[in-house]
């Protein structure tokens, strides 16, 4: 996977977190994962089609997800309900749109599918026989992962 694909999603994530949450994520560990992806409490999956095919998975721990919602809406919540799920999906959607704009500057044309939100700790996110890049990002409100699985068409 080319660095420009990874950097497009990393830059978009940093930009959106700065704008919407006034938080600047810092790069943590980066590793290649095979077969299964471990999830966290709140998971948002974006599909990517076009010149690149694949998916982007955002994994947030519950406490971080709820703090993100509090910062954006001013509402204190103790569970990830429909409102919170929708807000997390929209954050991922904005990140995805910005990342694809970044990619278009490298003559790469793609679209994203609407976000799918999965709550709870799943072990069943399968990559079949392929590999993905798992990037951990650190913030003052918690650590989260972005799993990037993209192939050129």
CSV table of N, CA, C and O in Angstrom, one decimal, residues 2-80:
chain,number,residue,atom,x,y,z
A,2,UNK,N,0.6,2.2,-0.9
A,2,UNK,CA,1.4,3.4,-1.0
A,2,UNK,C,1.2,4.3,0.2
A,2,UNK,O,0.1,4.4,0.7
A,3,UNK,N,2.3,5.0,0.5
A,3,UNK,CA,2.3,5.9,1.6
A,3,UNK,C,1.3,7.0,1.4
A,3,UNK,O,0.6,7.5,2.4
A,4,UNK,N,1.0,7.5,0.2
A,4,UNK,CA,0.1,8.5,-0.1
A,4,UNK,C,-1.3,8.2,0.3
A,4,UNK,O,-2.1,9.0,0.7
A,5,UNK,N,-1.7,6.9,0.2
A,5,UNK,CA,-3.0,6.4,0.6
A,5,UNK,C,-3.2,6.6,2.2
A,5,UNK,O,-4.1,7.1,2.7
A,6,UNK,N,-2.2,6.1,2.9
A,6,UNK,CA,-2.2,6.1,4.3
A,6,UNK,C,-2.1,7.6,4.8
A,6,UNK,O,-2.9,8.0,5.7
A,7,UNK,N,-1.2,8.4,4.2
A,7,UNK,CA,-1.1,9.8,4.6
A,7,UNK,C,-2.4,10.6,4.3
A,7,UNK,O,-2.7,11.5,5.1
A,8,UNK,N,-3.1,10.3,3.3
A,8,UNK,CA,-4.3,11.0,3.0
A,8,UNK,C,-5.3,10.8,4.1
A,8,UNK,O,-6.0,11.8,4.5
A,9,UNK,N,-5.5,9.6,4.6
A,9,UNK,CA,-6.4,9.3,5.7
A,9,UNK,C,-5.9,9.9,7.1
A,9,UNK,O,-6.7,10.4,7.9
A,10,UNK,N,-4.6,9.8,7.3
A,10,UNK,CA,-4.0,10.3,8.5
A,10,UNK,C,-4.2,11.9,8.5
A,10,UNK,O,-4.7,12.4,9.5
A,11,UNK,N,-3.9,12.5,7.4
A,11,UNK,CA,-4.0,14.0,7.4
A,11,UNK,C,-5.5,14.4,7.5
A,11,UNK,O,-5.8,15.3,8.3
A,12,UNK,N,-6.4,13.7,6.9
A,12,UNK,CA,-7.8,14.0,7.0
A,12,UNK,C,-8.3,13.8,8.4
A,12,UNK,O,-9.0,14.7,8.9
A,13,UNK,N,-7.8,12.8,9.1
A,13,UNK,CA,-8.2,12.6,10.5
A,13,UNK,C,-7.7,13.7,11.4
A,13,UNK,O,-8.5,14.2,12.2
A,14,UNK,N,-6.4,14.0,11.2
A,14,UNK,CA,-5.9,15.1,12.1
A,14,UNK,C,-6.6,16.4,11.8
A,14,UNK,O,-7.0,17.1,12.8
A,15,UNK,N,-6.9,16.7,10.6
A,15,UNK,CA,-7.6,18.0,10.2
A,15,UNK,C,-9.0,18.0,10.8
A,15,UNK,O,-9.4,19.0,11.4
A,16,UNK,N,-9.8,16.9,10.7
A,16,UNK,CA,-11.1,16.9,11.2
A,16,UNK,C,-11.1,16.9,12.7
A,16,UNK,O,-12.0,17.6,13.3
A,17,UNK,N,-10.2,16.2,13.4
A,17,UNK,CA,-10.2,16.3,14.8
A,17,UNK,C,-9.8,17.7,15.3
A,17,UNK,O,-10.4,18.1,16.3
A,18,UNK,N,-8.9,18.3,14.6
A,18,UNK,CA,-8.6,19.7,15.0
A,18,UNK,C,-9.8,20.6,14.9
A,18,UNK,O,-10.1,21.4,15.8
A,19,UNK,N,-10.5,20.5,13.7
A,19,UNK,CA,-11.6,21.4,13.4
A,19,UNK,C,-12.8,21.1,14.3
A,19,UNK,O,-13.4,22.0,14.9
A,20,UNK,N,-13.2,19.8,14.5
A,20,UNK,CA,-14.5,19.5,15.2
A,20,UNK,C,-14.3,19.3,16.7
A,20,UNK,O,-15.3,19.5,17.4
A,21,UNK,N,-13.1,18.9,17.1
A,21,UNK,CA,-12.9,18.6,18.5
A,21,UNK,C,-11.8,19.4,19.2
A,21,UNK,O,-11.7,19.3,20.4
A,22,UNK,N,-11.1,20.2,18.4
A,22,UNK,CA,-10.0,21.0,18.9
A,22,UNK,C,-9.0,20.1,19.6
A,22,UNK,O,-8.4,20.4,20.7
A,23,UNK,N,-8.7,19.0,19.0
A,23,UNK,CA,-7.8,18.0,19.4
A,23,UNK,C,-6.9,17.6,18.3
A,23,UNK,O,-7.3,17.4,17.2
A,24,UNK,N,-5.5,17.4,18.6
A,24,UNK,CA,-4.6,17.0,17.5
A,24,UNK,C,-4.1,15.6,17.8
A,24,UNK,O,-3.3,15.4,18.7
A,25,UNK,N,-4.6,14.6,17.0
A,25,UNK,CA,-4.1,13.3,17.2
A,25,UNK,C,-2.6,13.2,16.8
A,25,UNK,O,-2.2,13.8,15.9
A,26,UNK,N,-1.9,12.3,17.6
A,26,UNK,CA,-0.5,12.1,17.3
A,26,UNK,C,-0.3,10.6,16.9
A,26,UNK,O,-1.0,9.7,17.4
A,27,UNK,N,0.6,10.3,15.9
A,27,UNK,CA,0.8,9.0,15.5
A,27,UNK,C,1.3,8.1,16.6
A,27,UNK,O,2.2,8.5,17.4
A,28,UNK,N,0.8,6.9,16.8
A,28,UNK,CA,1.3,5.9,17.7
A,28,UNK,C,1.9,4.8,16.9
A,28,UNK,O,2.5,5.0,15.9
A,29,UNK,N,1.6,3.6,17.3
A,29,UNK,CA,2.1,2.4,16.6
A,29,UNK,C,1.4,2.2,15.3
A,29,UNK,O,0.3,2.6,15.1
A,30,UNK,N,2.2,1.7,14.4
A,30,UNK,CA,1.7,1.3,13.1
A,30,UNK,C,2.2,-0.1,12.8
A,30,UNK,O,3.4,-0.4,13.0
A,31,UNK,N,1.3,-1.0,12.3
A,31,UNK,CA,1.6,-2.3,12.1
A,31,UNK,C,0.7,-2.9,11.0
A,31,UNK,O,-0.3,-2.4,10.7
A,32,UNK,N,1.2,-4.0,10.4
A,32,UNK,CA,0.5,-4.8,9.4
A,32,UNK,C,-0.3,-5.8,10.2
A,32,UNK,O,0.2,-6.5,11.0
A,33,UNK,N,-1.6,-5.9,9.8
A,33,UNK,CA,-2.5,-7.0,10.4
A,33,UNK,C,-2.9,-7.9,9.3
A,33,UNK,O,-3.2,-7.5,8.2
A,34,UNK,N,-3.1,-9.2,9.6
A,34,UNK,CA,-3.6,-10.2,8.7
A,34,UNK,C,-4.8,-10.9,9.3
A,34,UNK,O,-4.9,-11.0,10.5
A,35,UNK,N,-5.6,-11.4,8.4
A,35,UNK,CA,-6.8,-12.2,8.8
A,35,UNK,C,-7.9,-11.5,9.5
A,35,UNK,O,-8.9,-11.2,9.0
A,36,UNK,N,-7.6,-11.2,10.8
A,36,UNK,CA,-8.7,-10.6,11.7
A,36,UNK,C,-8.2,-9.3,12.3
A,36,UNK,O,-7.1,-9.2,12.6
A,37,UNK,N,-9.2,-8.4,12.4
A,37,UNK,CA,-8.9,-7.1,13.0
A,37,UNK,C,-9.7,-7.0,14.3
A,37,UNK,O,-10.9,-7.3,14.4
A,38,UNK,N,-8.9,-6.7,15.4
A,38,UNK,CA,-9.6,-6.6,16.7
A,38,UNK,C,-10.3,-5.2,16.7
A,38,UNK,O,-9.8,-4.2,16.2
A,39,UNK,N,-11.5,-5.2,17.3
A,39,UNK,CA,-12.2,-4.0,17.3
A,39,UNK,C,-12.3,-3.4,18.7
A,39,UNK,O,-11.7,-4.0,19.7
A,40,UNK,N,-12.9,-2.3,18.9
A,40,UNK,CA,-13.1,-1.7,20.2
A,40,UNK,C,-14.6,-1.5,20.4
A,40,UNK,O,-15.4,-2.2,19.7
A,41,UNK,N,-15.0,-0.6,21.3
A,41,UNK,CA,-16.4,-0.5,21.6
A,41,UNK,C,-17.3,0.1,20.5
A,41,UNK,O,-18.5,-0.3,20.4
A,42,UNK,N,-16.8,1.1,19.8
A,42,UNK,CA,-17.5,1.8,18.8
A,42,UNK,C,-16.7,1.7,17.5
A,42,UNK,O,-15.5,2.2,17.5
A,43,UNK,N,-17.2,1.1,16.5
A,43,UNK,CA,-16.4,0.9,15.2
A,43,UNK,C,-17.2,1.4,14.0
A,43,UNK,O,-18.4,1.2,13.9
A,44,UNK,N,-16.5,2.2,13.2
A,44,UNK,CA,-17.2,2.8,12.0
A,44,UNK,C,-16.4,2.3,10.8
A,44,UNK,O,-15.2,2.5,10.7
A,45,UNK,N,-17.2,1.7,9.9
A,45,UNK,CA,-16.6,1.1,8.7
A,45,UNK,C,-17.0,1.9,7.4
A,45,UNK,O,-18.2,2.2,7.2
A,46,UNK,N,-16.0,2.4,6.7
A,46,UNK,CA,-16.3,3.1,5.4
A,46,UNK,C,-15.8,2.2,4.3
A,46,UNK,O,-14.7,1.7,4.3
A,47,UNK,N,-16.6,2.0,3.2
A,47,UNK,CA,-16.2,1.3,2.0
A,47,UNK,C,-15.6,2.3,1.1
A,47,UNK,O,-16.0,3.5,1.0
A,48,UNK,N,-14.6,1.9,0.3
A,48,UNK,CA,-14.0,2.7,-0.7
A,48,UNK,C,-14.1,2.0,-2.1
A,48,UNK,O,-13.8,0.8,-2.2
A,49,UNK,N,-14.5,2.8,-3.1
A,49,UNK,CA,-14.6,2.2,-4.4
A,49,UNK,C,-14.0,3.2,-5.4
A,49,UNK,O,-13.8,4.4,-5.1
A,50,UNK,N,-13.7,2.8,-6.6
A,50,UNK,CA,-13.1,3.6,-7.6
A,50,UNK,C,-11.7,3.1,-8.0
A,50,UNK,O,-11.5,1.9,-8.1
A,51,UNK,N,-10.8,4.1,-8.1
A,51,UNK,CA,-9.4,3.7,-8.4
A,51,UNK,C,-8.8,2.8,-7.3
A,51,UNK,O,-7.9,2.0,-7.6
A,52,UNK,N,-9.3,3.0,-6.1
A,52,UNK,CA,-8.9,2.2,-5.0
A,52,UNK,C,-10.1,1.4,-4.5
A,52,UNK,O,-11.2,2.0,-4.5
A,53,UNK,N,-9.9,0.2,-4.1
A,53,UNK,CA,-11.0,-0.6,-3.5
A,53,UNK,C,-10.6,-1.1,-2.1
A,53,UNK,O,-9.5,-1.4,-1.9
A,54,UNK,N,-11.6,-1.1,-1.2
A,54,UNK,CA,-11.3,-1.6,0.1
A,54,UNK,C,-12.1,-0.9,1.2
A,54,UNK,O,-13.3,-0.5,0.9
A,55,UNK,N,-11.6,-0.8,2.4
A,55,UNK,CA,-12.3,-0.2,3.5
A,55,UNK,C,-11.4,0.4,4.5
A,55,UNK,O,-10.2,0.2,4.5
A,56,UNK,N,-12.0,1.3,5.3
A,56,UNK,CA,-11.3,2.0,6.3
A,56,UNK,C,-12.2,1.7,7.6
A,56,UNK,O,-13.4,1.9,7.6
A,57,UNK,N,-11.5,1.3,8.6
A,57,UNK,CA,-12.3,1.0,9.9
A,57,UNK,C,-11.7,1.9,11.0
A,57,UNK,O,-10.5,1.8,11.2
A,58,UNK,N,-12.6,2.6,11.6
A,58,UNK,CA,-12.2,3.4,12.8
A,58,UNK,C,-12.7,2.7,14.0
A,58,UNK,O,-13.9,2.3,14.1
A,59,UNK,N,-11.8,2.5,15.0
A,59,UNK,CA,-12.1,1.8,16.2
A,59,UNK,C,-11.9,2.8,17.4
A,59,UNK,O,-10.8,3.2,17.7
A,60,UNK,N,-13.0,3.0,18.1
A,60,UNK,CA,-12.9,3.9,19.3
A,60,UNK,C,-13.3,3.2,20.6
A,60,UNK,O,-14.3,2.5,20.6
A,61,UNK,N,-12.6,3.4,21.7
A,61,UNK,CA,-13.1,2.9,22.9
A,61,UNK,C,-14.3,3.7,23.4
A,61,UNK,O,-14.5,4.9,23.0
A,62,UNK,N,-15.2,3.2,24.2
A,62,UNK,CA,-16.4,3.8,24.6
A,62,UNK,C,-16.2,5.2,25.2
A,62,UNK,O,-16.9,6.1,24.9
A,63,UNK,N,-15.3,5.3,26.2
A,63,UNK,CA,-15.1,6.5,26.9
A,63,UNK,C,-14.6,7.6,25.9
A,63,UNK,O,-15.1,8.8,26.1
A,64,UNK,N,-13.8,7.3,25.0
A,64,UNK,CA,-13.4,8.3,24.0
A,64,UNK,C,-14.5,8.7,23.1
A,64,UNK,O,-14.7,9.9,22.8
A,65,UNK,N,-15.3,7.7,22.6
A,65,UNK,CA,-16.4,8.0,21.8
A,65,UNK,C,-17.4,9.0,22.5
A,65,UNK,O,-17.9,10.0,21.9
A,66,UNK,N,-17.7,8.7,23.7
A,66,UNK,CA,-18.6,9.5,24.5
A,66,UNK,C,-18.1,10.9,24.7
A,66,UNK,O,-18.8,11.9,24.7
A,67,UNK,N,-16.8,11.0,24.9
A,67,UNK,CA,-16.2,12.3,25.1
A,67,UNK,C,-16.2,13.1,23.8
A,67,UNK,O,-16.4,14.3,23.8
A,68,UNK,N,-16.0,12.5,22.7
A,68,UNK,CA,-16.1,13.1,21.4
A,68,UNK,C,-17.5,13.7,21.2
A,68,UNK,O,-17.6,14.9,20.8
A,69,UNK,N,-18.5,12.9,21.6
A,69,UNK,CA,-19.9,13.4,21.4
A,69,UNK,C,-20.1,14.6,22.3
A,69,UNK,O,-20.8,15.5,22.0
A,70,UNK,N,-19.6,14.5,23.6
A,70,UNK,CA,-19.8,15.6,24.5
A,70,UNK,C,-19.2,16.9,24.0
A,70,UNK,O,-19.8,18.0,24.0
A,71,UNK,N,-18.0,16.8,23.4
A,71,UNK,CA,-17.3,18.0,22.9
A,71,UNK,C,-18.1,18.5,21.7
A,71,UNK,O,-18.3,19.8,21.6
A,72,UNK,N,-18.6,17.7,20.8
A,72,UNK,CA,-19.3,18.2,19.6
A,72,UNK,C,-20.7,18.7,19.9
A,72,UNK,O,-21.1,19.7,19.3
A,73,UNK,N,-21.4,18.1,20.9
A,73,UNK,CA,-22.8,18.4,21.1
A,73,UNK,C,-23.0,19.1,22.4
A,73,UNK,O,-24.1,19.7,22.6
A,74,UNK,N,-22.1,19.0,23.3
A,74,UNK,CA,-22.3,19.6,24.7
A,74,UNK,C,-23.2,18.7,25.6
A,74,UNK,O,-23.5,19.1,26.7
A,75,UNK,N,-23.5,17.5,25.1
A,75,UNK,CA,-24.4,16.6,25.8
A,75,UNK,C,-23.6,15.6,26.5
A,75,UNK,O,-22.7,14.9,25.9
A,76,UNK,N,-23.9,15.4,27.8
A,76,UNK,CA,-23.2,14.3,28.6
A,76,UNK,C,-24.0,13.0,28.3
A,76,UNK,O,-25.2,13.0,28.4
A,77,UNK,N,-23.3,12.0,28.0
A,77,UNK,CA,-24.0,10.7,27.7
A,77,UNK,C,-23.2,9.6,28.4
A,77,UNK,O,-22.0,9.7,28.6
A,78,UNK,N,-23.9,8.5,28.7
A,78,UNK,CA,-23.2,7.4,29.4
A,78,UNK,C,-23.3,6.1,28.5
A,78,UNK,O,-22.7,5.1,28.8
A,79,UNK,N,-24.1,6.2,27.4
A,79,UNK,CA,-24.2,5.0,26.5
A,79,UNK,C,-24.1,5.5,25.1
A,79,UNK,O,-24.4,6.7,24.8
A,80,UNK,N,-23.6,4.7,24.2
A,80,UNK,CA,-23.5,5.0,22.8
A,80,UNK,C,-24.9,4.6,22.2
A,80,UNK,O,-25.1,3.4,21.9
